[in-house]
XYZ file of C-alpha atoms in Angstrom:
764
model
C 21.785 -4.124 10.540
C 22.568 -1.944 7.214
C 23.335 -3.426 4.337
C 25.273 -1.501 1.514
C 24.334 -3.488 -1.304
C 26.399 -3.641 -4.317
C 24.248 -4.603 -6.615
C 24.700 -6.163 -10.072
C 23.230 -4.025 -12.852
C 22.255 -5.480 -15.866
C 25.581 -4.970 -18.072
C 27.150 -6.932 -15.227
C 28.933 -4.291 -13.427
C 29.252 -4.177 -9.581
C 31.177 -2.673 -7.228
C 34.039 -3.424 -4.644
C 32.184 -4.195 -0.806
C 33.102 -1.825 1.396
C 34.100 -4.090 3.980
C 34.481 -7.754 4.421
C 31.570 -7.872 6.928
C 28.824 -6.218 4.816
C 29.727 -8.671 1.828
C 29.439 -11.679 4.667
C 26.005 -10.194 5.892
C 24.579 -10.394 1.906
C 25.606 -12.652 -0.701
C 23.819 -13.878 -3.384
C 24.717 -17.288 -4.911
C 27.631 -16.136 -7.210
C 29.177 -14.276 -4.437
C 28.071 -10.667 -5.024
C 25.383 -8.697 -2.854
C 22.619 -8.023 -5.030
C 19.037 -5.969 -4.062
C 17.221 -9.772 -3.610
C 20.202 -11.252 -1.619
C 20.049 -7.742 0.749
C 16.004 -8.298 0.575
C 16.128 -11.904 1.789
C 19.073 -11.029 4.206
C 16.788 -8.052 5.764
C 13.511 -11.355 6.114
C 15.983 -12.894 7.893
C 17.544 -10.566 10.135
C 15.794 -9.820 13.908
C 14.898 -5.864 14.099
C 15.379 -2.817 11.886
C 17.177 -3.351 8.825
C 18.557 -0.476 6.334
C 19.575 -1.110 2.683
C 21.461 1.195 1.536
C 23.003 1.892 -1.971
C 26.731 1.916 -2.854
C 26.907 1.343 -6.774
C 30.216 2.634 -8.391
C 29.525 5.812 -10.434
C 26.553 8.600 -10.169
C 24.861 7.585 -12.961
C 21.230 5.672 -12.823
C 21.710 2.456 -12.194
C 18.889 -0.392 -13.301
C 18.400 -3.334 -11.771
C 16.134 -5.685 -13.407
C 14.537 -8.736 -11.572
C 13.628 -12.263 -12.888
C 11.007 -12.805 -10.377
C 9.299 -10.558 -7.150
C 11.001 -9.275 -4.664
C 9.251 -10.154 -1.462
C 9.685 -7.966 1.551
C 8.609 -9.672 4.959
C 10.878 -8.913 7.699
C 8.523 -9.877 10.196
C 10.867 -8.925 13.455
C 11.195 -5.210 12.356
C 10.721 -2.804 9.747
C 13.505 -2.776 6.449
C 13.900 0.729 4.953
C 15.124 0.384 1.244
C 16.610 3.619 0.371
C 17.750 4.816 -3.003
C 18.437 8.500 -1.889
C 21.548 6.635 -0.607
C 22.969 6.378 -4.085
C 25.197 8.423 -5.285
C 23.963 11.382 -7.147
C 20.303 11.004 -5.955
C 18.776 13.345 -3.975
C 15.011 13.693 -2.528
C 12.552 16.541 -3.566
C 12.455 20.130 -2.946
C 10.174 21.566 -5.094
C 6.901 22.806 -3.195
C 4.448 22.161 -5.732
C 6.019 19.704 -8.368
C 9.218 16.725 -8.005
C 12.714 17.807 -8.551
C 13.983 14.531 -7.127
C 16.673 12.849 -8.757
C 16.664 8.644 -8.327
C 19.884 6.847 -9.407
C 18.472 3.507 -8.500
C 15.510 1.965 -11.013
C 13.979 -1.572 -10.302
C 12.294 -2.991 -13.073
C 11.064 -6.306 -15.019
C 11.485 -7.543 -18.788
C 8.050 -9.207 -18.628
C 5.121 -9.752 -15.959
C 6.254 -11.227 -12.983
C 3.000 -10.343 -10.903
C 4.453 -7.370 -8.424
C 8.184 -6.436 -8.877
C 8.132 -5.442 -5.121
C 5.873 -7.200 -2.806
C 5.485 -6.022 1.150
C 3.854 -8.700 3.508
C 4.975 -7.060 6.744
C 4.726 -3.884 8.931
C 6.403 -0.661 9.325
C 8.232 -0.642 6.139
C 9.880 1.940 4.186
C 10.241 2.503 0.624
C 12.164 5.497 -1.103
C 14.108 6.910 -3.544
C 13.335 4.387 -5.827
C 12.036 4.663 -9.823
C 9.802 1.279 -10.232
C 8.218 0.554 -13.347
C 7.485 -2.499 -16.340
C 5.348 -4.684 -18.114
C 4.035 -6.246 -14.634
C 0.820 -6.497 -12.843
C 1.700 -4.122 -10.316
C 4.911 -2.120 -9.365
C 4.349 -2.589 -5.723
C 1.937 -4.668 -3.871
C 1.110 -4.473 0.017
C -0.880 -7.204 0.543
C -2.071 -8.927 3.528
C -3.074 -7.798 7.384
C 0.358 -7.914 8.621
C 1.274 -4.790 6.053
C 0.658 -2.148 8.351
C 2.337 0.791 9.045
C 4.480 1.046 5.947
C 5.842 4.126 4.653
C 6.112 4.240 0.755
C 7.833 8.041 0.063
C 9.521 10.072 -2.634
C 9.557 7.147 -5.569
C 8.661 7.407 -8.767
C 6.077 4.931 -9.500
C 5.246 3.797 -13.187
C 8.193 5.614 -15.059
C 11.930 5.521 -15.201
C 13.751 8.366 -14.487
C 14.114 9.632 -18.209
C 10.376 9.484 -18.746
C 11.414 7.096 -21.835
C 10.135 4.025 -20.050
C 6.507 3.390 -18.849
C 4.461 0.697 -17.956
C 2.001 -0.653 -20.679
C 0.266 -3.079 -18.113
C -1.573 -3.369 -14.658
C -1.703 -0.819 -11.799
C 1.141 1.050 -9.977
C 0.322 -0.111 -6.564
C -2.102 -2.624 -5.404
C -2.943 -2.510 -1.524
C -4.875 -5.812 -1.010
C -6.441 -8.127 1.587
C -5.668 -6.182 5.065
C -3.192 -3.786 5.009
C -3.802 -0.403 7.182
C -2.209 2.580 8.166
C -0.022 2.715 5.722
C 1.594 6.562 4.267
C 1.772 6.589 0.567
C 3.258 10.063 0.268
C 3.378 12.446 3.779
C 3.045 16.105 3.878
C 6.902 16.729 3.637
C 7.772 17.542 0.185
C 10.713 15.067 0.123
C 7.952 12.142 0.358
C 6.175 12.924 -2.549
C 5.825 10.157 -4.714
C 4.974 10.560 -8.776
C 2.345 7.686 -9.954
C 2.157 8.161 -13.111
C 2.978 6.147 -16.380
C 0.729 3.315 -15.515
C -1.784 1.770 -18.216
C -4.205 0.815 -15.218
C -4.610 2.852 -11.750
C -1.774 4.915 -10.128
C -3.349 2.410 -6.551
C -5.994 0.418 -6.221
C -7.109 -0.426 -3.079
C -9.593 -3.756 -2.237
C -11.341 -5.461 0.032
C -12.810 -4.164 3.786
C -9.728 -5.395 5.788
C -7.704 -2.701 4.163
C -8.184 0.608 5.703
C -7.174 3.489 7.148
C -4.296 3.891 4.791
C -3.262 7.872 3.755
C -2.602 8.819 0.343
C -0.775 12.686 0.666
C 1.016 15.300 -1.463
C 1.257 12.576 -4.354
C 1.547 13.436 -8.133
C -1.077 11.081 -9.940
C -0.828 10.957 -13.995
C 0.995 13.640 -14.782
C 4.578 13.669 -14.670
C 7.194 15.394 -11.679
C 7.703 18.612 -14.170
C 4.227 18.100 -15.419
C 5.086 16.188 -18.306
C 2.055 14.098 -19.935
C 2.880 10.613 -19.021
C -1.181 9.673 -17.889
C -2.622 6.987 -16.375
C -5.854 4.958 -16.744
C -6.697 6.134 -13.321
C -5.672 7.771 -10.114
C -6.950 6.079 -7.242
C -9.276 3.563 -6.915
C -10.945 2.686 -3.497
C -13.327 -0.369 -3.688
C -14.911 -3.540 -2.212
C -15.607 -2.306 1.503
C -12.012 -0.453 1.939
C -12.560 2.211 4.877
C -11.470 4.785 6.988
C -8.796 6.192 3.990
C -7.444 9.602 3.839
C -6.786 11.333 0.494
C -5.494 14.686 0.947
C -2.871 17.323 -0.717
C -2.814 15.120 -4.055
C -2.554 16.045 -7.646
C -4.799 14.260 -10.266
C -3.950 14.832 -13.988
C -3.635 13.656 -17.247
C -5.641 10.631 -16.733
C -7.837 8.785 -19.022
C -10.482 7.826 -16.481
C -11.456 9.411 -13.232
C -9.399 11.417 -10.716
C -10.787 8.972 -7.550
C -13.379 6.298 -7.978
C -15.281 5.020 -4.687
C -16.732 1.903 -5.469
C -18.188 -1.441 -4.073
C -19.530 -0.244 -0.180
C -16.631 1.476 0.787
C -17.214 3.563 4.237
C -16.040 6.975 5.570
C -13.398 7.757 2.796
C -12.481 11.393 3.201
C -11.262 13.215 0.431
C -10.060 16.483 1.265
C -7.720 19.547 -0.131
C -6.683 17.670 -3.631
C -6.481 19.339 -6.816
C -8.109 17.498 -9.764
C -7.284 18.697 -13.919
C -4.899 21.588 -13.191
C -1.102 21.492 -13.144
C 0.790 21.799 -9.249
C -0.365 25.112 -8.906
C -4.503 24.414 -8.703
C -4.913 27.538 -10.712
C -3.919 26.507 -14.242
C -4.659 23.571 -16.945
C -4.513 22.744 -20.365
C -4.938 19.961 -22.444
C -2.342 17.761 -20.829
C -4.057 17.753 -17.602
C -7.283 16.796 -17.984
C -9.065 14.090 -16.501
C -12.280 12.254 -17.971
C -14.283 12.383 -14.294
C -12.786 14.020 -11.266
C -14.404 11.884 -8.487
C -16.925 9.140 -9.152
C -19.165 7.447 -6.780
C -20.698 4.073 -7.118
C -22.086 0.216 -5.711
C -22.922 2.176 -2.489
C -20.219 3.912 -1.253
C -21.228 5.094 2.015
C -20.395 8.594 4.374
C -17.602 9.723 1.938
C -16.571 13.752 2.610
C -15.313 15.596 0.015
C -13.998 18.993 1.092
C -11.731 21.924 -0.615
C -10.804 20.616 -3.548
C -10.363 21.892 -6.532
C -12.400 20.041 -9.449
C -11.219 21.259 -13.247
C -10.801 20.569 -16.610
C -13.314 17.196 -16.661
C -13.854 16.093 -20.219
C -17.532 14.304 -18.660
C -17.845 15.189 -15.322
C -15.690 17.089 -12.168
C -18.082 14.970 -9.262
C -20.391 12.253 -10.264
C -22.736 9.734 -8.208
C -23.649 7.222 -10.693
C -25.947 4.894 -9.006
C -29.447 5.967 -7.030
C -28.691 3.773 -4.142
C -25.251 5.172 -3.260
C -25.451 5.970 0.276
C -24.873 9.676 1.874
C -22.147 11.669 0.593
C -20.924 15.019 1.868
C -19.364 17.481 -0.524
C -18.498 20.686 0.830
C -16.531 23.994 0.574
C -14.990 22.281 -3.404
C -14.037 24.434 -6.011
C -15.856 22.783 -9.142
C -14.458 24.907 -12.699
C -12.914 27.294 -10.464
C -9.066 27.571 -9.632
C -7.185 27.509 -6.417
C -6.785 30.996 -7.135
C -10.220 31.820 -8.698
C -9.226 30.857 -12.446
C -11.937 30.128 -14.686
C -11.266 26.571 -15.299
C -14.578 24.926 -16.426
C -15.716 21.112 -16.318
C -17.999 19.875 -19.211
C -20.715 19.144 -16.047
C -19.950 20.380 -12.907
C -22.165 17.664 -10.690
C -24.424 14.845 -12.136
C -26.209 13.525 -8.919
C -27.514 10.025 -9.051
C -28.224 9.047 -5.251
C -29.818 9.530 -1.798
C -29.115 11.670 1.304
C -25.875 13.399 0.122
C -25.510 16.791 1.234
C -23.419 19.546 -0.864
C -22.591 22.687 1.221
C -20.719 25.502 0.841
C -19.332 25.052 -3.047
C -18.675 27.137 -5.449
C -19.879 25.805 -9.123
C -19.009 28.020 -11.682
C -18.115 27.962 -15.267
C -19.337 24.798 -16.315
C -21.375 23.771 -19.188
C -23.937 22.804 -16.887
C -23.752 23.245 -13.145
C -25.547 20.742 -11.525
C -27.675 17.697 -13.005
C -30.014 15.868 -11.004
C -30.941 12.328 -12.380
C -31.879 9.032 -11.790
C -30.123 6.452 -14.422
C -32.482 3.235 -13.296
C -35.114 4.577 -15.425
C -32.258 5.499 -18.741
C -33.156 2.539 -21.024
C -29.609 3.858 -22.589
C -28.216 3.104 -18.917
C -25.482 0.398 -18.563
C -26.542 0.348 -14.943
C -30.484 -0.660 -15.604
C -29.693 -4.027 -13.678
C -29.456 -2.382 -10.495
C -32.028 -1.955 -7.624
C -34.753 0.395 -8.554
C -34.391 3.064 -5.996
C -34.954 6.711 -6.894
C -33.064 9.329 -6.398
C -34.280 11.102 -3.313
C -33.258 13.330 -0.546
C -30.352 15.508 -1.691
C -29.737 18.743 -0.411
C -27.802 21.609 -1.801
C -27.060 24.972 0.346
C -25.420 28.047 0.637
C -23.630 27.285 -2.542
C -22.064 29.792 -5.349
C -23.016 29.464 -9.084
C -22.296 31.650 -11.992
C -21.352 31.275 -15.409
C -22.898 28.125 -15.679
C -24.332 26.940 -19.285
C -27.942 26.369 -19.345
C -31.125 28.278 -18.066
C -30.262 27.096 -14.779
C -27.796 26.048 -12.012
C -29.543 23.159 -10.746
C -31.787 21.532 -13.368
C -33.394 17.611 -13.325
C -32.727 15.568 -16.102
C -35.779 15.927 -18.483
C -36.272 12.242 -18.966
C -36.575 11.490 -15.588
C -38.856 12.556 -12.252
C -35.805 12.502 -9.344
C -36.780 14.409 -5.873
C -40.190 13.317 -6.282
C -40.677 16.046 -8.854
C -40.279 19.113 -6.332
C -40.989 22.606 -8.081
C -38.909 25.664 -7.484
C -40.266 28.353 -5.380
C -42.732 31.021 -6.881
C -41.949 34.944 -5.878
C -45.097 36.579 -5.110
C -43.547 40.028 -3.971
C -39.845 41.438 -4.244
C -38.242 45.117 -3.739
C -34.988 46.346 -2.810
C -34.270 44.587 1.094
C -37.032 41.915 0.700
C -38.655 38.977 -1.072
C -41.678 37.264 -0.911
C -43.046 33.854 -2.309
C -44.907 30.586 -2.045
C -43.364 26.866 -1.852
C -44.398 23.557 -0.234
C -45.356 23.412 3.439
C -42.846 23.629 5.962
C -40.299 23.952 2.843
C -36.686 25.631 2.921
C -35.928 28.324 0.649
C -32.262 28.933 -0.522
C -31.780 32.765 -1.788
C -29.278 33.804 -4.095
C -28.637 37.020 -5.934
C -26.135 37.837 -8.416
C -23.166 39.887 -8.041
C -19.281 40.548 -8.743
C -17.094 37.647 -9.669
C -13.852 38.394 -7.497
C -9.913 37.566 -8.673
C -10.140 34.610 -5.498
C -13.161 33.138 -7.808
C -15.718 33.827 -5.229
C -18.573 35.705 -5.423
C -19.174 39.246 -3.931
C -23.509 39.896 -3.800
C -23.116 43.445 -2.105
C -21.969 45.228 -5.676
C -25.604 45.478 -6.845
C -26.445 44.833 -10.593
C -27.514 41.818 -12.361
C -23.692 40.962 -12.721
C -22.924 37.620 -12.565
C -24.383 34.330 -11.659
C -26.120 33.523 -7.864
C -24.221 34.148 -4.626
C -25.966 32.564 -1.520
C -26.965 35.100 0.930
C -29.936 33.115 3.044
C -32.299 30.832 3.956
C -35.979 31.204 4.399
C -38.561 28.728 6.373
C -42.276 28.277 4.357
C -44.613 27.818 7.051
C -47.518 25.056 6.434
C -49.352 27.407 3.976
C -46.315 27.325 1.925
C -45.412 31.045 2.290
C -41.808 32.332 2.994
C -39.863 35.725 3.037
C -36.404 37.135 3.500
C -35.163 40.366 4.617
C -31.363 40.784 3.071
C -29.446 43.941 2.434
C -27.801 42.448 -0.745
C -31.382 42.304 -2.345
C -30.799 45.600 -4.160
C -32.284 47.141 -7.408
C -31.312 45.685 -10.591
C -29.923 41.871 -9.130
C -31.070 38.955 -10.154
C -32.614 36.742 -7.658
C -32.854 33.127 -7.793
C -33.966 30.562 -5.544
C -34.358 26.511 -5.049
C -36.408 24.668 -2.441
C -35.294 21.961 0.058
C -38.429 19.710 1.150
C -38.866 18.350 4.966
C -37.450 15.353 3.515
C -34.190 16.528 1.891
C -35.579 16.842 -1.672
C -33.892 19.684 -3.169
C -35.695 21.617 -6.640
C -34.476 22.727 -9.723
C -33.208 26.663 -9.679
C -35.713 29.016 -10.058
C -35.920 31.468 -13.448
C -34.266 34.687 -12.659
C -36.864 37.298 -10.734
C -34.959 41.205 -11.493
C -35.013 43.343 -8.392
C -37.086 46.425 -9.034
C -36.227 49.783 -7.780
C -39.643 49.521 -5.395
C -41.577 46.693 -4.433
C -43.904 44.950 -6.323
C -46.143 42.372 -5.599
C -47.406 41.278 -2.128
C -45.902 38.593 0.844
C -47.161 37.800 4.306
C -47.390 35.224 7.031
C -43.690 34.069 6.164
C -42.003 32.240 8.939
C -38.669 33.872 8.933
C -35.322 33.030 8.128
C -32.681 30.234 9.144
C -29.549 29.721 10.253
C -26.730 28.613 8.088
C -26.054 24.776 7.850
C -22.867 23.997 10.022
C -20.314 22.087 8.297
C -20.183 18.656 9.591
C -16.593 17.474 11.207
C -14.209 15.736 8.765
C -13.361 12.485 9.388
C -10.007 12.045 11.710
C -7.081 11.044 9.953
C -6.170 7.543 10.547
C -4.063 6.567 13.413
C -0.560 6.419 13.568
C 0.661 2.818 13.140
C 2.766 1.667 16.141
C 4.196 -1.537 16.103
C 2.463 -3.580 19.373
C 5.476 -4.644 21.693
C 6.172 -7.802 23.052
C 7.767 -6.890 26.889
C 9.897 -9.076 29.233
C 11.546 -8.040 32.498
C 14.075 -9.687 35.069
C 14.260 -9.644 38.842
C 15.797 -11.733 41.088
C 17.234 -14.357 38.985
C 13.370 -14.873 37.125
C 12.800 -13.717 33.752
C 8.809 -12.959 33.316
C 7.197 -12.055 29.940
C 4.089 -10.896 28.307
C 1.117 -13.381 27.882
C 0.543 -13.886 24.075
C -0.981 -17.040 23.733
C 1.700 -19.342 22.643
C 2.085 -22.653 22.839
C 5.563 -22.085 23.671
C 8.047 -19.036 24.817
C 11.744 -19.666 23.466
C 14.695 -18.280 25.865
C 17.667 -16.590 25.169
C 20.422 -15.099 27.450
C 22.403 -11.917 25.455
C 26.062 -11.248 26.040
C 27.614 -7.879 26.798
C 28.783 -8.102 23.620
C 25.593 -8.887 21.840
C 25.772 -12.791 21.110
C 22.797 -14.707 21.906
C 22.996 -18.913 23.135
C 19.469 -20.740 23.607
C 18.908 -21.850 26.856
C 15.244 -23.481 26.236
C 11.673 -22.866 25.739
C 9.123 -22.532 28.129
C 5.180 -22.666 28.114
C 4.341 -20.410 31.177
C 5.206 -16.867 31.141
C 8.144 -16.720 33.671
C 11.131 -18.942 34.151
C 14.036 -19.082 36.820
C 17.434 -18.261 34.208
C 20.756 -18.008 34.814
C 22.699 -14.502 34.983
C 23.158 -13.039 31.716
C 23.572 -9.049 30.448
C 20.226 -9.135 29.209
C 17.700 -11.950 27.775
C 15.231 -12.621 24.968
C 12.196 -13.919 24.628
C 10.319 -15.034 21.144
C 7.226 -16.510 20.677
C 5.762 -17.587 17.270
C 1.604 -17.108 18.000
C 1.164 -14.448 15.019
C 2.860 -16.674 12.644
C 6.359 -14.823 12.897
C 8.954 -14.053 15.517
C 7.815 -11.716 18.098
C 10.717 -10.954 20.130
C 11.048 -9.256 23.679
C 14.582 -7.819 25.255
C 14.950 -6.901 28.731
C 18.352 -6.514 30.634
C 19.931 -8.930 33.411
C 22.661 -9.033 36.380
C 25.342 -9.296 34.162
C 27.136 -11.836 32.049
C 28.141 -14.956 33.384
C 31.746 -16.349 33.487
C 33.057 -17.382 29.721
C 32.422 -20.465 28.824
C 35.504 -22.509 27.590
C 37.088 -21.483 23.921
C 35.345 -23.958 21.168
C 38.104 -26.463 20.287
C 37.539 -30.105 18.958
C 39.649 -32.941 18.985
C 39.859 -36.846 16.836
C 40.676 -39.946 18.954
C 40.399 -43.100 16.159
C 36.893 -42.413 15.103
C 35.498 -39.984 17.543
C 35.289 -36.255 17.054
C 34.581 -34.721 20.325
C 34.488 -30.797 21.142
C 34.109 -28.259 24.180
C 30.439 -27.926 25.295
C 29.115 -24.326 24.650
C 25.728 -25.022 26.285
C 24.046 -25.117 22.817
C 20.855 -27.241 21.999
C 22.766 -28.464 18.385
C 25.898 -28.658 16.587
C 26.381 -29.483 13.132
C 29.378 -31.700 11.681
C 31.338 -31.279 8.206
C 34.388 -33.115 6.829
C 36.916 -31.452 5.082
C 38.683 -32.975 2.552
C 42.463 -32.487 1.672
C 41.930 -29.823 -1.043
C 39.912 -27.838 2.050
C 36.205 -29.147 0.508
C 33.892 -29.161 3.553
C 30.550 -31.676 3.270
C 27.493 -31.921 5.620
C 27.943 -34.715 7.756
C 25.308 -34.855 10.521
C 23.909 -32.827 13.541
C 24.124 -33.835 17.084
C 22.748 -32.341 20.453
C 25.823 -33.906 22.351
C 29.393 -33.441 22.175
C 30.691 -36.313 20.103
C 30.110 -38.026 17.458
C 31.406 -41.172 15.497
C 32.762 -39.818 11.867
C 33.970 -41.494 8.889
C 38.013 -40.767 7.862
C 38.776 -37.291 6.732
C 41.589 -34.857 6.214
C 39.823 -32.734 8.837
C 36.239 -31.858 10.194
C 34.144 -28.765 11.397
C 32.045 -28.167 14.244
C 29.667 -25.148 14.015
C 26.782 -24.103 16.489
C 24.832 -20.853 15.649
C 24.343 -19.042 18.914
C 25.209 -15.462 18.051
C 26.356 -16.242 15.173
C 28.195 -18.906 13.410
C 31.046 -20.427 15.241
C 33.289 -23.129 14.155
C 35.796 -25.222 15.780
C 38.273 -27.193 13.430
C 40.223 -30.293 13.707
C 42.542 -32.151 11.799
C 41.785 -35.661 11.084
C 43.811 -39.106 9.708
C 43.132 -38.747 5.669
C 40.298 -38.115 3.368
C 37.804 -40.984 2.409
C 38.689 -42.717 -0.575
C 37.304 -42.508 -3.835
C 33.343 -42.927 -4.328
C 33.494 -46.066 -6.409
C 31.767 -49.654 -7.158
C 32.621 -52.505 -8.740
C 30.718 -56.266 -9.438
C 32.263 -59.257 -8.795
C 29.554 -61.941 -10.048
C 26.433 -61.577 -8.312
C 27.898 -59.212 -5.801
C 27.680 -55.305 -6.027
C 30.457 -53.800 -3.841
C 31.595 -49.830 -3.186
C 34.049 -47.742 -1.311
C 32.859 -46.729 2.123
C 32.137 -43.202 2.585
C 31.188 -43.630 6.276
C 27.334 -42.822 5.780
C 24.913 -44.523 7.510
C 22.656 -45.467 4.043
C 23.550 -46.736 0.680
C 20.684 -46.683 -1.844
C 21.109 -49.291 -5.559
C 19.730 -48.658 -8.518
C 19.767 -50.610 -11.760
C 21.000 -49.617 -14.989
C 19.511 -51.161 -18.420
C 20.921 -51.104 -21.669
C 19.512 -48.068 -22.526
C 20.451 -46.055 -19.735
C 17.321 -46.247 -17.958
C 17.922 -46.415 -14.371
C 15.365 -48.194 -11.472
C 15.179 -48.457 -7.783
C 16.277 -51.632 -6.107
C 17.159 -51.094 -2.475
C 18.925 -49.748 -0.006
C 21.523 -50.619 3.042
C 24.028 -50.012 5.614
C 26.238 -52.331 4.092
C 29.130 -51.966 1.659
C 27.948 -54.561 -0.738
C 25.111 -56.463 -1.535
C 23.596 -59.206 -3.985
C 22.365 -57.905 -7.141
C 20.117 -58.964 -9.836
C 21.723 -59.383 -13.645
C 21.765 -55.707 -15.223
C 23.537 -53.428 -17.590
C 25.161 -50.988 -14.887
C 24.441 -50.204 -11.445
C 24.507 -47.114 -9.262
C 25.400 -46.580 -5.438
C 23.749 -43.325 -4.312
C 24.449 -41.677 -0.809
C 22.540 -38.347 0.170
C 25.435 -36.778 2.596
C 26.696 -33.132 1.351
C 24.238 -33.389 -1.706
C 23.721 -36.324 -4.115
C 26.759 -38.627 -4.645
C 26.678 -41.375 -7.494
C 29.325 -44.457 -7.959
C 28.466 -45.949 -11.247
C 29.996 -49.263 -12.454
C 28.959 -51.849 -15.378
C 27.914 -55.264 -15.323
C 31.320 -57.592 -16.719
């Protein structure tokens, strides 16, 4: 069902609904169609729903909510589409966001979350959501799966004049999985900025396999300095998340933080600290840290990212009990097009068994520092387990223009990697190098070269040049002797090495060894060169969420359905016009059913309605028209084959009041000007008929010790005494219209048909 929501704005302006049917489907208490009413209607309607916007005027319309909007459409996803509003348009820019958003949703005070999603398969697009709340959006619970949050501004308004001074832009908590926060389509890019806390925080082990793609975190849609406290926080066992194609800039903290035993998270092809092009930066794009790992994240995978403009560290492993991390083919201090975009520190490594492979680490204040903060008296983490930094391997990388004497250094205060020493060169000349190192260790060999425009290093050009480009690996023998023959070892080059021992510990970088014009020194018995290390395969993208369908079938008068473990299944026939009629509940997985154009089977085994629909042989003979008649005090109506009817009295002014409900086709009724008989099969169906006249006004009187009142035709009245101060006290209830009462200043007689009805009278 599609709702065209005519939203009440803060100024009280509303549009006229396009059709009366739309207004009937989406009513707030005051008779308007509001966003809240549309969400609540979508929650209650079976099947997919769309909330569209049709507010008069193509200017920005602000909807201020006083409490959380909760989307829990359990029977089919709901789409909230702000781009249906006149004047709105999704982004078309390949790098930034030129989206035109005309619907803002905000809150004046902290109501927790502005929009909370608890169900699966929903889409939210084309909204600006901001305000001083704990969260702008909250996806919560194990049923909040497969949602699409795309094309939104989260944390700021459309004019960039209001941001969110508290909390996180989005929280994904307690079990949502396979949600898409942005997609590769430019129209689906979110801008998640202006948030005091994180842009997005994801928590807890049941929260898994969510994709964060092609979004902007921290900086504005056109690269304005809006800021966030941090970009994306993945913590507390959340696993299998996929972060790709995003921009993280203008952040007071981390771009991404992985912590507290997160597992198998992939961070691929993102930009940190740059403008949207990935190849330029300014003071408005800085981050404090690019990516941080702490509190035992496991099997994280970083590949093909750009890390730039970090005021502290681009890639920081913060604890020495972090489990293996793979860091491959990243540009750390180099833009996507080769621009020099350095960081204060490229890599600060505290942890064990990490693999750094094929990275360009350049233009940083320091390239790589390997350390162990357990022994640091100034460390805030000294209370954590005393594990050493061990087994971290650096292979096949490129280093240049980093400050300090070496590209990889040990922190002087600590002894990481068992204090393994750099290799020694004993012989060198054009085309060959020999040396010694630890027994059976590997030696990585680098030579200087020329920095190309794309930021890579050409080692074939000769000369002292810049930095160190990897040319090969040598295997030392049992005596620690190693050697490598390679044409890029040219006279005038500088050659550098580092060792990786059999336990995976990497040494500091050696001092440079100039290559002379002829061979000098000696070398022998080297074990030979090694093949390059292969790049580990990246984790796969998370699986696409698909609804698990509940199915049924009809054959030869028997309706059958899947067993979902429900105690009961509820059956309905579906007519050719879509109207439905309840026909009973069954405990098995099949039942004989009357002819119908189709059938629907519903169960509640998972706590919400699961519905299966299937075709049938055709509609039966139509039931008789729905009419009612009054004979004396008996109201009767034509049987519609439903399980319950609802009766209302109608007074002379047309006001109707609920009286009772019944499973039969007649009921005793009090006097009234008219009656309504209602059932809800296939929507609201009503029969109307005239009565003899209205009930007398509800009044009471006292004569001696007897309290009497006018008969309202209800089955019970409740009596209260009233003292001189106006305090009332419950006395009794009765089915009669009079009762003996003790002395009191006054009395109340109450019944609850159609709400609370009171007759009051004083004692004479």
